[in-house]
CSV table of C-alpha atoms and ligand atoms in Angstrom, one decimal:
chain,number,residue,atom,x,y,z
A,1237,MET,CA,0.0,0.1,0.0
A,1238,THR,CA,1.3,3.8,-0.8
A,1239,ASP,CA,1.2,6.4,1.2
A,1240,ALA,CA,-0.9,7.8,-1.0
A,1241,THR,CA,-3.9,5.2,-0.3
A,1242,THR,CA,-3.2,4.0,3.3
A,1243,ALA,CA,-5.1,6.9,4.7
A,1244,SER,CA,-8.5,7.1,1.7
A,1245,GLN,CA,-8.7,3.7,2.5
A,1246,GLN,CA,-8.9,3.1,6.1
A,1247,ARG,CA,-11.3,6.8,6.6
A,1248,THR,CA,-14.4,6.6,8.1
A,1249,THR,CA,-16.4,9.5,8.6
A,1250,ASP,CA,-18.8,10.6,11.2
A,1251,VAL,CA,-22.8,10.8,9.4
A,1252,THR,CA,-24.6,11.1,12.3
A,1253,ARG,CA,-23.4,15.3,12.4
A,1254,THR,CA,-25.3,17.6,10.4
A,1255,GLY,CA,-24.8,21.4,10.0
A,1256,PRO,CA,-22.0,23.8,9.8
A,1257,VAL,CA,-18.9,21.8,11.0
A,1258,GLY,CA,-17.3,23.1,14.6
A,1259,VAL,CA,-13.7,23.8,14.5
A,1260,GLY,CA,-11.0,25.2,16.9
A,1261,VAL,CA,-7.7,26.9,16.6
A,1262,ILE,CA,-4.6,26.0,17.7
A,1263,GLY,CA,-1.6,28.7,17.8
A,1264,ALA,CA,-3.2,32.6,17.7
A,1265,GLY,CA,-0.2,34.0,16.4
A,1266,VAL,CA,0.6,35.9,13.2
A,1267,ILE,CA,-1.5,34.1,10.4
A,1268,SER,CA,-4.4,33.3,12.5
A,1269,ASP,CA,-5.8,36.9,12.3
A,1270,GLN,CA,-6.1,35.8,8.2
A,1271,TYR,CA,-7.9,32.0,9.1
A,1272,LEU,CA,-9.9,33.9,11.6
A,1273,SER,CA,-10.9,36.9,9.2
A,1274,ASN,CA,-12.6,34.3,6.9
A,1275,LEU,CA,-13.4,31.4,9.4
A,1276,THR,CA,-15.2,33.5,12.1
A,1277,VAL,CA,-17.4,34.5,8.5
A,1278,PHE,CA,-18.0,31.8,6.3
A,1279,PRO,CA,-21.4,29.9,7.6
A,1280,ASP,CA,-20.3,26.4,7.0
A,1281,VAL,CA,-18.2,26.4,9.8
A,1282,ARG,CA,-18.1,27.5,13.4
A,1283,VAL,CA,-15.1,28.3,15.2
A,1284,VAL,CA,-15.4,27.7,18.5
A,1285,PHE,CA,-12.0,27.5,20.3
A,1286,ILE,CA,-8.9,29.0,20.3
A,1287,ALA,CA,-6.3,27.6,21.9
A,1288,ASP,CA,-2.3,28.7,22.4
A,1289,ILE,CA,0.2,28.0,25.1
A,1290,ASP,CA,0.4,31.1,25.0
A,1291,LEU,CA,-2.8,31.2,27.3
A,1292,PRO,CA,-3.2,35.5,27.0
A,1293,ARG,CA,-2.9,35.2,22.9
A,1294,ALA,CA,-5.4,32.9,22.5
A,1295,ALA,CA,-7.8,34.9,24.7
A,1296,ALA,CA,-7.0,38.2,22.7
A,1297,GLN,CA,-7.6,36.3,19.6
A,1298,ALA,CA,-10.7,34.6,20.6
A,1299,GLU,CA,-11.9,38.3,22.0
A,1300,LYS,CA,-10.9,40.1,18.8
A,1301,TRP,CA,-12.5,37.6,16.5
A,1302,GLY,CA,-15.8,37.1,19.2
A,1303,VAL,CA,-15.0,33.3,19.3
A,1304,PRO,CA,-16.7,31.8,22.4
A,1305,GLU,CA,-13.7,30.3,24.3
A,1306,SER,CA,-10.3,30.4,24.8
A,1307,GLY,CA,-7.7,28.3,26.7
A,1308,THR,CA,-5.7,25.0,26.6
A,1309,VAL,CA,-4.9,22.8,24.1
A,1310,GLU,CA,-6.2,19.9,26.2
A,1311,GLU,CA,-9.5,21.7,26.7
A,1312,LEU,CA,-9.8,22.3,23.6
A,1313,LEU,CA,-9.1,18.7,22.3
A,1314,ALA,CA,-11.9,17.6,24.7
A,1315,HIS,CA,-14.7,20.1,23.1
A,1316,ASP,CA,-17.7,17.9,21.9
A,1317,GLU,CA,-18.6,20.6,19.3
A,1318,ILE,CA,-15.4,20.8,17.7
A,1319,GLU,CA,-14.9,18.3,14.9
A,1320,ILE,CA,-11.9,20.4,12.9
A,1321,VAL,CA,-8.6,21.4,14.9
A,1322,VAL,CA,-6.9,24.0,12.7
A,1323,ASN,CA,-3.3,23.8,13.5
A,1324,LEU,CA,-1.5,27.2,13.1
A,1325,THR,CA,1.3,26.4,15.3
A,1326,ILE,CA,5.1,26.8,14.6
A,1327,PRO,CA,6.7,23.7,12.2
A,1328,ALA,CA,8.2,21.9,14.8
A,1329,ALA,CA,5.0,21.3,16.5
A,1330,HIS,CA,2.8,20.5,13.9
A,1331,VAL,CA,3.1,17.1,13.9
A,1332,ASP,CA,2.9,16.3,17.7
A,1333,VAL,CA,-0.6,18.8,17.7
A,1334,ALA,CA,-2.0,17.2,14.7
A,1335,THR,CA,-1.4,13.5,16.2
A,1336,ARG,CA,-2.8,14.5,19.5
A,1337,ALA,CA,-5.9,15.8,17.3
A,1338,VAL,CA,-6.8,12.9,15.3
A,1339,GLN,CA,-6.1,10.8,18.6
A,1340,ALA,CA,-8.6,12.8,20.0
A,1341,GLY,CA,-11.1,12.1,17.4
A,1342,LYS,CA,-10.6,15.4,15.6
A,1343,HIS,CA,-9.8,15.9,11.6
A,1344,VAL,CA,-7.0,18.1,11.5
A,1345,TRP,CA,-6.7,21.5,8.4
A,1346,GLY,CA,-2.7,22.3,9.4
A,1347,GLU,CA,-0.5,25.1,8.1
A,1348,LYS,CA,2.5,23.5,6.4
A,1349,PRO,CA,5.0,21.9,6.2
A,1350,PHE,CA,3.0,18.7,7.2
A,1351,ALA,CA,5.9,17.3,9.2
A,1352,LEU,CA,10.2,18.1,9.3
A,1353,ASP,CA,10.7,14.4,8.1
A,1354,ARG,CA,9.2,11.7,6.5
A,1355,GLU,CA,9.1,9.2,8.8
A,1356,SER,CA,7.1,11.6,11.6
A,1357,GLY,CA,4.8,12.5,8.7
A,1358,ARG,CA,4.3,8.8,7.4
A,1359,ALA,CA,3.5,8.2,11.6
A,1360,LEU,CA,0.7,11.1,11.0
A,1361,LEU,CA,-0.9,9.9,8.5
A,1362,ALA,CA,-1.0,6.5,9.9
A,1363,ALA,CA,-2.3,7.7,13.2
A,1364,ALA,CA,-5.0,9.7,10.9
A,1365,ALA,CA,-6.1,6.5,9.6
A,1366,ALA,CA,-5.9,4.7,12.2
A,1367,ALA,CA,-8.4,7.1,13.8
A,1368,GLY,CA,-10.2,7.2,11.0
A,1369,LYS,CA,-10.0,11.0,10.4
A,1370,ARG,CA,-8.7,13.2,7.5
A,1371,VAL,CA,-5.5,15.3,8.3
A,1372,CYS,CA,-5.1,18.1,5.9
A,1373,VAL,CA,-2.5,20.5,5.7
A,1374,ALA,CA,-1.9,24.1,3.3
A,1375,PRO,CA,-1.6,25.2,1.0
A,1376,ASP,CA,-5.1,25.7,-0.6
A,1377,THR,CA,-4.2,28.4,-2.5
A,1378,PHE,CA,-4.7,26.4,-5.5
A,1379,LEU,CA,-8.5,26.2,-4.5
A,1380,GLY,CA,-8.2,30.1,-5.4
A,1381,ALA,CA,-9.8,31.7,-8.4
A,1382,GLY,CA,-5.8,32.7,-9.5
A,1383,LEU,CA,-4.7,28.8,-9.7
A,1384,GLN,CA,-8.3,27.0,-10.5
A,1385,THR,CA,-8.4,29.4,-13.2
A,1386,GLY,CA,-4.4,28.9,-14.6
A,1387,LEU,CA,-5.3,25.1,-13.8
A,1388,ARG,CA,-8.2,24.9,-15.8
A,1389,THR,CA,-6.0,26.2,-18.5
A,1390,ILE,CA,-4.3,22.9,-18.5
A,1391,ARG,CA,-6.7,21.1,-18.2
A,1392,ASP,CA,-9.1,22.5,-20.9
A,1393,GLY,CA,-5.9,21.5,-23.7
A,1394,ARG,CA,-5.0,24.8,-24.2
A,1395,ILE,CA,-1.5,24.4,-23.8
A,1396,GLY,CA,-1.3,20.6,-24.9
A,1397,ARG,CA,0.7,18.2,-22.7
A,1398,PRO,CA,2.5,20.6,-20.4
A,1399,LEU,CA,6.5,19.6,-21.1
A,1400,ASN,CA,8.2,21.8,-18.3
A,1401,ALA,CA,8.2,24.7,-16.1
A,1402,LEU,CA,10.0,27.2,-14.3
A,1403,THR,CA,9.5,28.7,-11.0
A,1404,ILE,CA,11.4,31.3,-8.7
A,1405,MET,CA,10.5,32.7,-5.3
A,1406,GLN,CA,13.5,34.8,-4.4
A,1407,SER,CA,13.5,37.5,-1.7
A,1408,PRO,CA,15.8,39.0,1.0
A,1409,GLY,CA,13.8,36.7,3.8
A,1410,PRO,CA,11.2,37.2,6.1
A,1411,GLU,CA,13.1,38.2,9.1
A,1412,SER,CA,12.3,42.0,8.2
A,1413,TRP,CA,8.6,42.0,9.1
A,1414,HIS,CA,8.0,38.4,11.0
A,1415,PRO,CA,8.1,39.2,15.0
A,1416,SER,CA,9.5,35.7,15.7
A,1417,PRO,CA,11.1,34.7,13.1
A,1418,GLU,CA,13.6,32.0,14.2
A,1419,PHE,CA,11.3,29.0,13.2
A,1420,LEU,CA,11.9,30.2,9.5
A,1421,PHE,CA,15.5,29.7,9.7
A,1422,ALA,CA,15.5,26.4,11.5
A,1423,VAL,CA,14.7,22.9,10.3
A,1424,GLY,CA,10.8,23.1,8.9
A,1425,GLY,CA,11.6,26.6,7.6
A,1426,GLY,CA,13.9,28.2,5.3
A,1427,PRO,CA,12.6,29.5,1.5
A,1428,LEU,CA,12.2,25.7,0.8
A,1429,PHE,CA,10.2,24.4,3.6
A,1430,ASP,CA,8.4,27.6,4.1
A,1431,ILE,CA,7.6,29.0,0.6
A,1432,GLY,CA,8.5,25.9,-1.1
A,1433,PRO,CA,5.3,24.1,-0.6
A,1434,TYR,CA,3.1,26.7,-2.6
A,1435,TYR,CA,4.8,26.4,-6.0
A,1436,LEU,CA,5.6,22.4,-5.5
A,1437,THR,CA,2.1,21.9,-4.4
A,1438,THR,CA,0.6,23.7,-7.7
A,1439,LEU,CA,3.4,22.0,-10.3
A,1440,VAL,CA,1.9,18.8,-8.9
A,1441,GLN,CA,-1.7,19.8,-9.6
A,1442,ALA,CA,-0.1,20.5,-13.2
A,1443,PHE,CA,2.2,17.8,-13.8
A,1444,GLY,CA,1.0,15.2,-11.4
A,1445,PRO,CA,3.7,13.7,-8.7
A,1446,VAL,CA,7.1,14.1,-8.8
A,1447,ALA,CA,9.7,11.0,-9.6
A,1448,LYS,CA,13.3,12.3,-9.3
A,1449,VAL,CA,15.0,15.1,-7.6
A,1450,SER,CA,18.5,17.3,-8.4
A,1451,ALA,CA,19.8,20.3,-6.6
A,1452,THR,CA,21.8,22.7,-4.9
A,1453,ALA,CA,21.8,24.9,-1.8
A,1454,SER,CA,23.6,27.4,0.1
A,1455,LYS,CA,23.3,29.4,3.1
A,1456,ALA,CA,25.0,33.0,3.0
A,1457,ARG,CA,25.0,33.9,6.3
A,1458,ALA,CA,24.9,32.0,9.8
A,1459,THR,CA,23.3,34.6,11.5
A,1460,ARG,CA,20.2,36.7,10.7
A,1461,THR,CA,18.5,39.8,12.6
A,1462,ILE,CA,14.8,40.4,13.9
A,1463,GLY,CA,13.3,43.7,12.0
A,1464,SER,CA,9.9,44.1,13.8
A,1465,GLY,CA,8.4,43.7,17.4
A,1466,PRO,CA,9.6,43.1,20.7
A,1467,LYS,CA,12.6,41.4,19.7
A,1468,ALA,CA,13.3,43.7,16.6
A,1469,GLY,CA,17.6,44.0,16.5
A,1470,THR,CA,18.2,40.4,18.4
A,1471,GLU,CA,20.2,38.4,16.1
A,1472,PHE,CA,19.6,34.9,15.6
A,1473,PRO,CA,21.0,31.5,14.1
A,1474,VAL,CA,20.3,30.0,10.5
A,1475,GLU,CA,20.1,26.7,10.6
A,1476,VAL,CA,19.2,25.5,7.2
A,1477,PRO,CA,20.3,26.8,3.7
A,1478,THR,CA,18.8,30.1,2.4
A,1479,HIS,CA,18.8,29.4,-1.3
A,1480,TYR,CA,18.1,26.2,-2.9
A,1481,SER,CA,18.5,25.8,-7.0
A,1482,ALA,CA,16.5,22.4,-8.1
A,1483,LEU,CA,15.6,20.1,-11.2
A,1484,ILE,CA,12.3,18.4,-10.6
A,1485,GLU,CA,11.2,15.6,-12.8
A,1486,PHE,CA,7.5,14.3,-12.9
A,1487,GLU,CA,6.4,10.5,-13.6
A,1488,ASN,CA,4.6,11.0,-16.2
A,1489,GLY,CA,7.0,13.4,-17.8
A,1490,GLY,CA,8.6,17.1,-17.9
A,1491,SER,CA,10.7,18.7,-15.8
A,1492,ALA,CA,10.5,22.0,-14.2
A,1493,GLN,CA,13.7,23.9,-12.5
A,1494,SER,CA,12.9,25.9,-9.4
A,1495,ILE,CA,14.8,28.3,-7.2
A,1496,PHE,CA,13.7,29.1,-3.3
A,1497,SER,CA,15.9,31.7,-1.8
A,1498,PHE,CA,16.0,34.3,1.0
A,1499,GLU,CA,19.1,35.2,-0.3
A,1500,SER,CA,17.9,38.2,-2.6
A,1501,ALA,CA,18.2,41.9,-2.3
A,1502,GLN,CA,15.9,41.6,-5.5
A,1503,PRO,CA,12.5,40.2,-4.7
A,1504,ARG,CA,10.7,38.1,-7.3
A,1505,ALA,CA,8.5,36.1,-6.2
A,1506,GLY,CA,5.1,34.5,-7.7
A,1507,PHE,CA,6.8,33.2,-10.8
A,1508,VAL,CA,5.3,30.0,-12.3
A,1509,GLU,CA,5.3,29.5,-16.2
A,1510,ILE,CA,4.1,26.3,-18.0
A,1511,GLU,CA,5.7,25.1,-21.4
A,1512,GLY,CA,3.1,23.0,-23.3
A,1513,GLU,CA,2.8,21.4,-26.5
A,1514,GLN,CA,0.8,24.1,-28.2
A,1515,GLY,CA,1.7,27.1,-25.9
A,1516,THR,CA,3.0,28.5,-22.3
A,1517,VAL,CA,0.9,29.7,-19.5
A,1518,VAL,CA,2.1,31.9,-17.0
A,1519,PHE,CA,0.0,31.3,-13.3
A,1520,PRO,CA,-0.5,34.2,-10.8
A,1521,ASP,CA,1.7,33.8,-7.8
A,1522,PRO,CA,0.7,30.4,-5.9
A,1523,ASN,CA,0.9,31.9,-2.5
A,1524,ASN,CA,-2.1,33.9,-3.4
A,1525,PHE,CA,-5.5,33.2,-4.3
A,1526,ASP,CA,-6.1,35.9,-6.9
A,1527,GLY,CA,-4.6,36.7,-10.3
A,1528,ASP,CA,-4.9,36.3,-13.8
A,1529,SER,CA,-3.1,33.8,-16.3
A,1530,THR,CA,-1.6,34.9,-19.2
A,1531,LEU,CA,-1.5,32.7,-22.4
A,1532,TRP,CA,1.3,32.6,-24.8
A,1533,THR,CA,0.3,30.2,-28.1
A,1534,PHE,CA,2.4,29.3,-30.9
A,1535,GLY,CA,1.3,30.8,-34.0
A,1536,GLN,CA,-0.7,34.1,-32.4
A,1537,GLU,CA,0.1,37.2,-31.8
A,1538,GLY,CA,0.9,39.0,-28.6
A,1539,PRO,CA,-0.3,37.1,-24.9
A,1540,GLU,CA,-3.8,36.5,-24.2
A,1541,THR,CA,-5.1,37.4,-20.6
A,1542,ILE,CA,-7.1,34.6,-19.1
A,1543,PRO,CA,-9.1,36.7,-16.0
A,1544,ALA,CA,-9.4,34.8,-12.7
A,1545,VAL,CA,-12.8,33.2,-12.6
A,1546,GLY,CA,-13.6,31.8,-9.0
A,1547,SER,CA,-13.3,32.8,-5.3
A,1548,THR,CA,-11.0,35.4,-4.1
A,1549,TYR,CA,-11.2,34.4,-0.1
A,1550,SER,CA,-8.2,33.9,1.1
A,1551,ARG,CA,-7.1,31.6,3.9
A,1552,GLY,CA,-10.1,29.3,5.5
A,1553,THR,CA,-11.0,27.6,2.0
A,1554,GLY,CA,-9.6,24.7,2.5
A,1555,VAL,CA,-11.0,24.2,6.3
A,1556,VAL,CA,-14.2,25.1,4.2
A,1557,GLU,CA,-13.9,22.4,1.3
A,1558,LEU,CA,-12.7,19.9,4.1
A,1559,ALA,CA,-16.3,20.7,6.3
A,1560,ARG,CA,-18.0,20.2,3.0
A,1561,ALA,CA,-16.7,17.2,2.1
A,1562,ILE,CA,-16.8,15.8,6.2
A,1563,ARG,CA,-20.3,16.5,5.7
A,1564,ALA,CA,-20.6,14.7,1.7
A,1565,ASP,CA,-18.5,11.8,3.2
A,1566,VAL,CA,-16.5,12.7,-0.1
A,1567,PRO,CA,-12.7,12.8,-0.6
A,1568,GLU,CA,-11.5,16.5,0.1
A,1569,ARG,CA,-9.3,17.9,-2.3
A,1570,VAL,CA,-6.4,18.6,-0.1
A,1571,PRO,CA,-5.8,15.9,1.5
A,1572,GLY,CA,-2.8,14.5,3.9
A,1573,GLU,CA,-1.3,12.5,1.0
A,1574,LEU,CA,-0.9,15.5,-1.2
A,1575,ALA,CA,0.9,17.9,1.8
A,1576,PHE,CA,2.7,14.3,2.4
A,1577,HIS,CA,4.3,14.0,-0.9
A,1578,VAL,CA,5.4,17.7,-0.7
A,1579,LEU,CA,6.6,16.8,2.3
A,1580,ASP,CA,8.7,14.1,0.5
A,1581,ILE,CA,9.8,16.4,-2.6
A,1582,MET,CA,11.3,18.7,-0.3
A,1583,VAL,CA,13.0,16.6,1.3
A,1584,SER,CA,14.9,14.8,-1.3
A,1585,ILE,CA,15.5,17.9,-2.5
A,1586,ALA,CA,17.1,19.2,0.8
A,1587,GLU,CA,18.8,15.3,0.0
A,1588,ALA,CA,19.7,15.9,-3.2
A,1589,ALA,CA,21.6,19.2,-2.4
A,1590,ASP,CA,23.0,17.6,0.6
A,1591,ARG,CA,25.0,14.7,-1.2
A,1592,GLY,CA,25.3,15.8,-4.5
A,1593,GLU,CA,23.3,12.9,-6.6
A,1594,ALA,CA,19.6,12.8,-7.7
A,1595,ILE,CA,17.2,11.0,-5.3
A,1596,ALA,CA,14.0,9.3,-6.3
A,1597,VAL,CA,10.7,10.0,-4.7
A,1598,THR,CA,8.9,7.2,-3.6
A,1599,SER,CA,5.9,8.9,-2.6
A,1600,THR,CA,2.8,9.6,-5.2
A,1601,VAL,CA,-0.4,11.3,-5.1
A,1602,THR,CA,-3.5,12.2,-7.6
A,1603,PRO,CA,-4.2,15.7,-8.6
A,1604,SER,CA,-7.2,17.1,-7.3
A,1605,ASP,CA,-10.1,18.0,-9.2
A,1606,VAL,CA,-10.6,21.7,-10.0
A,1607,LEU,CA,-13.6,23.0,-8.4
A,1608,PRO,CA,-17.3,23.0,-9.7
A,1609,ASP,CA,-18.2,26.3,-11.1
A,1610,GLY,CA,-19.3,28.7,-8.7
A,1611,TRP,CA,-18.4,27.3,-5.5
A,1612,ASP,CA,-18.1,30.1,-3.1
A,1613,PRO,CA,-16.8,29.2,0.3
A,1614,ALA,CA,-19.4,31.9,2.1
A,1615,ALA,CA,-22.0,30.0,0.8
A,1616,ALA,CA,-24.5,28.3,3.5
A,1617,THR,CA,-25.0,25.3,2.3
A,1618,LEU,CA,-24.6,23.0,5.5
A,1619,THR,CA,-28.2,23.0,7.3
A,1620,GLU,CA,-29.1,21.7,10.4
B,2365,NAD,N1,3.2,34.2,9.2
B,2365,NAD,C1,2.3,34.1,8.0
B,2365,NAD,O1,2.5,35.1,6.9
B,2365,NAD,C2,2.3,32.7,7.1
B,2365,NAD,C3,2.1,32.1,6.0
B,2365,NAD,C4,1.5,31.6,5.8
B,2365,NAD,C5,1.4,30.5,6.1
B,2365,NAD,N2,2.1,30.2,7.6
B,2365,NAD,C6,2.5,29.0,8.8
B,2365,NAD,O2,1.6,29.3,9.5
B,2365,NAD,C7,2.5,28.5,10.9
B,2365,NAD,C8,2.2,29.5,11.9
B,2365,NAD,O3,2.9,30.9,11.6
B,2365,NAD,P1,3.0,32.4,12.0
B,2365,NAD,O4,3.5,32.9,11.6
B,2365,NAD,O5,1.5,32.7,12.5
B,2365,NAD,O6,3.9,31.8,13.7
B,2365,NAD,P2,3.6,32.5,14.9
B,2365,NAD,O7,5.1,32.4,15.8
B,2365,NAD,O8,3.6,34.1,15.1
B,2365,NAD,O9,2.4,31.9,15.8
B,2365,NAD,C9,2.4,30.5,16.1
B,2365,NAD,C10,1.7,30.2,17.4
B,2365,NAD,O10,1.6,28.9,17.9
B,2365,NAD,C11,2.1,28.8,19.1
B,2365,NAD,N3,2.2,27.3,19.1
B,2365,NAD,C12,4.0,27.2,19.1
B,2365,NAD,N4,3.5,25.8,20.0
B,2365,NAD,C13,2.8,25.2,20.0
B,2365,NAD,C14,1.8,24.2,20.5
B,2365,NAD,N5,2.7,23.4,20.6
B,2365,NAD,N6,0.8,24.6,21.2
B,2365,NAD,C15,-0.2,25.3,21.0
B,2365,NAD,N7,0.4,26.3,20.4
B,2365,NAD,C16,1.5,26.4,20.3
B,2365,NAD,C17,2.9,30.0,19.6
B,2365,NAD,O11,2.8,30.2,21.0
B,2365,NAD,C18,2.1,30.9,19.1
B,2365,NAD,O12,1.1,31.8,19.0
B,2365,NAD,C19,3.5,28.4,10.7
B,2365,NAD,O13,3.8,27.1,10.1
B,2365,NAD,C20,3.9,28.8,8.9
B,2365,NAD,O14,4.4,28.7,7.8
B,2365,NAD,C21,2.7,31.6,8.0
């Protein structure tokens, strides 16, 4: 049995519940505002609890977003109304928190990366399967209007068979704006693990699963300095490479060259270009939910703009898609197997750079179906 089938084959769903799905958020840090701004208005989910190891932080977010209760992780996991735990902790805590959640009988939506290594990632998939729960992990940006439109362009045959791709994400790094950026330069961070999931998930949706990777990596500075918030001016260690250049080969043929870098004074993010037998499509930034695509076709003058069609709501979109899938007892579009495959690709890129040799990626996954026309996370579809 492959990693891709383990969890889904053993999954069971609690079909006795109806109506909006209860949500508990663990991790009340920087990204929780974006999630809560959407999850507190989407009618198909109901946020009932926020937990954090920093209790005042959890309480402040609960008050800010009108969430009825806050407290410890243990209290959240014991809350009967909660069916989905939204895990917004730092990468080093992802597997532990998610494992405790599935063992407490909750489904999980988590922030990326899925895990820090393959072993703990596999163990989490197995724990979810054993509990009959779903463990889904960001990004859900490909459910947004921008990437859905780009992916439809490919699936409608507008560029023919995809042949190769070029993706570029380069920036000076996030320590200038994030008030606690240490985790972004520790194991599970760096440009590959922090931003790579957006680009690699998009490539897997466009080309299918990855078979093999080669890479080089570098680290320009041993320390960085926090640029904002109460710890501004504090130096901290850089534990992982801050530049990767990867060559990615897909199971079905085709390849991509990808740069992931926190080493560049010139920001150049969001570049995803896919060349096909009949044309080229340029996607919008895969870290966003919106943006038009651009299509170039052989024999036609000038590019064609393909306007984005679909939902432009941001983070939290995947939680609603999961909530509806739970109620309908159908597979979700952002399964744990997808995030595990992306983790496997990232670990393989890091190993390839480290060892100076190509690494076979052994996990696999099937790209998700595009969303139906008119799919709207803000619609009320789950009635009591
Ligand atoms: N900041 C962003 O712009 C952004 C964007 C997309 C995704 N993410 C992802 O979201 C996650 C969180 O990022 P952030 O920027 O909000 O980090 P953050 O450091 O601001 O917040 C993390 C929160 O989790 C809490 N926490 C840590 N370990 C915990 C545990 N074991 N139990 C309970 N709470 C715990 C911390 O106290 C903190 O409040 C990361 O995985 C990151 O990759 C962040």
